[in-house]
Short mmCIF file of C-alpha atoms and ligand atoms in Angstrom, two decimals:
data_model
loop_
_atom_site.label_atom_id
_atom_site.label_comp_id
_atom_site.label_asym_id
_atom_site.label_seq_id
_atom_site.Cartn_x
_atom_site.Cartn_y
_atom_site.Cartn_z
CA MET A 100 1.27 15.18 -18.67
CA LYS A 101 0.12 17.03 -21.38
CA PHE A 102 -0.51 20.56 -20.47
CA CYS A 103 0.55 23.14 -17.91
CA SER A 104 -1.54 23.23 -15.13
CA GLU A 105 -0.66 26.69 -14.59
CA CYS A 106 -1.94 27.96 -18.03
CA ALA A 107 -2.99 25.30 -19.90
CA HIS A 108 -0.38 25.31 -22.75
CA PRO A 109 1.10 22.39 -23.95
CA VAL A 110 4.30 21.53 -21.97
CA GLU A 111 7.90 19.93 -23.34
CA LEU A 112 9.88 17.36 -21.81
CA LEU A 113 13.06 18.58 -21.28
CA VAL A 114 16.23 19.15 -19.15
CA PRO A 115 16.16 22.25 -17.16
CA GLU A 116 19.37 24.20 -16.96
CA GLY A 117 20.71 23.48 -13.68
CA ASP A 118 19.08 20.00 -13.64
CA ASN A 119 20.20 16.40 -14.66
CA ARG A 120 17.27 14.95 -15.39
CA PRO A 121 14.12 15.32 -17.87
CA ARG A 122 11.08 17.93 -16.63
CA TYR A 123 7.58 18.56 -18.08
CA VAL A 124 8.51 22.21 -18.92
CA CYS A 125 5.57 25.01 -19.76
CA ALA A 126 6.96 27.08 -23.21
CA GLN A 127 4.81 29.67 -22.08
CA CYS A 128 4.80 30.36 -18.64
CA ALA A 129 7.89 28.57 -17.92
CA THR A 130 7.06 26.36 -14.57
CA ILE A 131 8.61 23.40 -14.04
CA HIS A 132 6.44 20.55 -13.49
CA TYR A 133 8.39 18.01 -11.06
CA GLN A 134 6.71 14.83 -10.47
CA ASN A 135 7.34 12.90 -7.32
CA PRO A 136 6.53 9.64 -5.54
CA LYS A 137 3.38 8.88 -4.47
CA MET A 138 3.12 7.55 -1.16
CA VAL A 139 0.28 4.30 -0.04
CA ILE A 140 -0.40 4.14 3.39
CA GLY A 141 -2.02 0.70 4.90
CA SER A 142 -2.61 -1.30 7.72
CA ILE A 143 -2.15 -5.22 8.55
CA PRO A 144 -5.85 -4.86 11.10
CA ILE A 145 -4.97 -8.69 13.01
CA TRP A 146 -6.92 -10.24 15.14
CA GLU A 147 -6.55 -12.40 17.51
CA GLU A 148 -8.21 -15.53 19.48
CA ALA A 149 -7.83 -18.47 21.18
CA GLY A 150 -3.80 -18.60 20.60
CA GLU A 151 -4.70 -17.74 16.74
CA VAL A 152 -3.94 -14.57 14.51
CA ALA A 153 -5.95 -13.55 11.88
CA VAL A 154 -5.67 -10.43 9.38
CA LEU A 155 -8.23 -8.79 7.84
CA LEU A 156 -8.28 -8.58 3.95
CA CYS A 157 -10.29 -6.52 0.95
CA ARG A 158 -11.35 -8.23 -2.01
CA ARG A 159 -10.79 -5.26 -4.08
CA ALA A 160 -14.01 -3.59 -6.44
CA ILE A 161 -12.06 -1.37 -8.12
CA GLU A 162 -9.15 -1.48 -10.66
CA PRO A 163 -6.48 -2.73 -11.19
CA ARG A 164 -6.66 -5.76 -9.91
CA TYR A 165 -10.33 -6.07 -9.67
CA GLY A 166 -11.44 -8.82 -7.53
CA LYS A 167 -8.41 -9.55 -5.75
CA TRP A 168 -7.16 -9.43 -1.96
CA THR A 169 -5.49 -6.81 -0.25
CA LEU A 170 -4.62 -5.07 2.65
CA PRO A 171 -6.63 -1.84 3.34
CA GLY A 172 -4.41 1.46 1.99
CA GLY A 173 -4.43 3.63 -0.56
CA PHE A 174 -2.89 7.27 -1.13
CA MET A 175 -2.18 9.35 1.25
CA GLU A 176 -4.08 12.67 0.82
CA ASN A 177 -2.58 16.56 1.39
CA ASN A 178 -2.70 17.68 4.86
CA GLU A 179 -2.59 14.41 6.38
CA THR A 180 -0.13 12.59 8.66
CA THR A 181 0.60 9.02 7.64
CA TRP A 182 -0.98 7.88 10.81
CA ALA A 183 -4.36 9.72 10.20
CA ALA A 184 -4.44 7.75 6.47
CA ALA A 185 -3.53 4.72 7.53
CA ILE A 186 -6.68 4.69 9.93
CA ARG A 187 -8.58 6.74 7.24
CA GLU A 188 -7.65 3.71 4.34
CA THR A 189 -9.08 1.45 6.56
CA GLN A 190 -11.88 2.47 7.92
CA GLU A 191 -12.99 3.42 4.20
CA GLU A 192 -12.30 0.35 2.67
CA SER A 193 -13.16 -2.21 5.52
CA GLY A 194 -15.36 -0.41 7.64
CA ALA A 195 -12.97 -1.75 10.56
CA ASP A 196 -12.17 0.44 13.63
CA VAL A 197 -7.91 -0.17 14.41
CA GLU A 198 -5.81 0.51 17.02
CA LEU A 199 -2.75 1.43 15.05
CA ARG A 200 0.73 -0.17 16.77
CA THR A 201 4.22 0.40 14.91
CA LEU A 202 4.89 0.81 11.52
CA PHE A 203 6.20 -2.54 10.21
CA ALA A 204 6.86 -2.36 6.66
CA LEU A 205 7.85 0.15 3.78
CA LEU A 206 8.35 -0.96 0.24
CA ASN A 207 9.78 1.05 -2.28
CA VAL A 208 8.24 0.37 -5.69
CA PRO A 209 9.92 2.59 -8.36
CA GLN A 210 8.36 1.49 -11.11
CA VAL A 211 5.34 2.73 -10.52
CA HIS A 212 6.53 5.81 -8.86
CA GLN A 213 5.17 4.61 -5.20
CA VAL A 214 6.43 3.99 -1.60
CA HIS A 215 4.09 1.71 0.26
CA MET A 216 3.68 1.60 3.83
CA PHE A 217 1.87 -1.03 6.34
CA TYR A 218 0.82 -0.03 9.86
CA LEU A 219 0.56 -3.02 12.18
CA ALA A 220 -3.04 -2.66 13.54
CA ARG A 221 -5.37 -4.22 16.31
CA LEU A 222 -8.86 -4.51 15.12
CA LYS A 223 -11.44 -3.40 18.19
CA ASN A 224 -13.68 -5.24 17.31
CA LEU A 225 -14.92 -7.28 14.24
CA ASP A 226 -17.92 -5.00 12.98
CA PHE A 227 -16.32 -4.35 9.64
CA CYS A 228 -17.59 -4.31 6.38
CA ALA A 229 -17.01 -3.94 2.99
CA GLY A 230 -16.98 -0.12 1.88
CA GLU A 231 -17.05 1.29 -1.39
CA GLU A 232 -13.98 0.05 -3.08
CA SER A 233 -14.03 -3.70 -1.69
CA LEU A 234 -16.50 -6.66 -2.79
CA GLU A 235 -15.57 -8.25 0.18
CA VAL A 236 -13.70 -7.83 3.51
CA ARG A 237 -13.29 -11.07 5.70
CA LEU A 238 -10.20 -12.26 7.89
CA PHE A 239 -7.69 -14.86 7.17
CA ASN A 240 -5.75 -17.53 9.39
CA HIS A 241 -2.15 -18.01 8.15
CA ALA A 242 -3.07 -21.38 6.70
CA ASP A 243 -6.22 -19.45 4.67
CA ILE A 244 -4.26 -16.91 2.94
CA PRO A 245 -5.27 -16.57 -0.67
CA TRP A 246 -1.08 -15.99 -1.53
CA ASP A 247 -1.98 -16.54 -5.65
CA GLU A 248 -4.96 -14.17 -5.25
CA LEU A 249 -3.17 -11.28 -3.75
CA ALA A 250 -3.64 -8.14 -5.31
CA PHE A 251 0.05 -6.82 -5.13
CA PRO A 252 3.69 -7.43 -4.53
CA THR A 253 4.07 -5.37 -1.77
CA ILE A 254 0.87 -7.14 -0.26
CA ARG A 255 2.56 -10.72 -0.59
CA LYS A 256 5.58 -9.20 0.89
CA THR A 257 4.09 -7.71 3.97
CA LEU A 258 2.01 -10.79 5.00
CA LYS A 259 5.08 -12.63 4.55
CA PHE A 260 6.99 -10.56 6.84
CA PHE A 261 3.88 -10.32 9.34
CA PHE A 262 3.94 -14.28 9.72
CA GLU A 263 7.77 -14.89 10.52
CA ASP A 264 7.84 -12.18 13.06
CA TYR A 265 3.85 -13.31 14.48
CA ALA A 266 5.58 -16.81 14.45
CA LYS A 267 8.95 -15.73 16.25
CA VAL A 268 6.65 -13.62 18.73
CA GLN A 269 4.77 -16.71 19.72
CA ALA A 270 7.74 -18.82 20.22
CA GLY A 271 8.96 -16.33 22.31
CA ASP A 272 11.94 -15.52 20.07
CA GLY A 273 11.28 -11.60 19.30
CA ASP A 274 8.88 -8.84 18.53
CA TYR A 275 7.80 -7.18 15.51
CA GLY A 276 10.48 -5.46 13.71
CA PHE A 277 10.48 -3.21 11.03
CA HIS A 278 10.91 -4.17 7.39
CA THR A 279 11.86 -2.48 4.17
CA HIS A 280 11.63 -4.45 0.52
CA ASP A 281 12.18 -3.00 -2.60
CA ILE A 282 10.15 -4.51 -6.15
CA ILE A 283 11.69 -3.90 -8.66
CA LYS A 284 10.35 -5.24 -12.00
CA ARG A 285 11.78 -8.04 -13.76
CA GLN A 286 11.88 -8.39 -17.54
CA ASN A 287 8.87 -10.27 -19.24
CA ARG A 288 6.85 -9.40 -16.47
CA PRO A 289 3.53 -7.73 -17.20
CA ASP A 290 2.87 -6.26 -13.59
CA PHE A 291 5.45 -5.10 -11.16
ZN1 ZN B 529 2.34 27.21 -18.17
#
């Protein structure tokens, strides 16, 4: 941040009185610009047929990670619930109509100031098509998941959690759980 969003004066990074960490502060109007993590909300749209499960993935038509595969998801908007965000992002990116089930995964990505959340979702039909932010949308069963071509570590982790739980459900050995994970940046790795 370089300029105050209230008065357009340049901001300074300093620890305000009574605070314990640096904030962008406007020297002109004294506004303190707090910055907090953003929520990324998505779904895991599944289709079950003949004893097999398939997951809907979208190939990104935008940076970052152009051309890589992701679950449908995106930034939550103001005046929106997480539930509505999951349905909207799924519809926008994949054209898919889903019935949301439970909240399945919550992943902290502190280095990029984000929290990612994914809901389990059932595809109502197979009438999906790539939205403006997707090059292609298709169903993958477990054996075909493009693990090396996934866009983000949170997608990989969420899919791993999903297929582990799916195997348990199929074996009559449990139900879908709620999973949390922290993606911590390792040194010398270009991505998070
Ligand atoms: Zn200002």
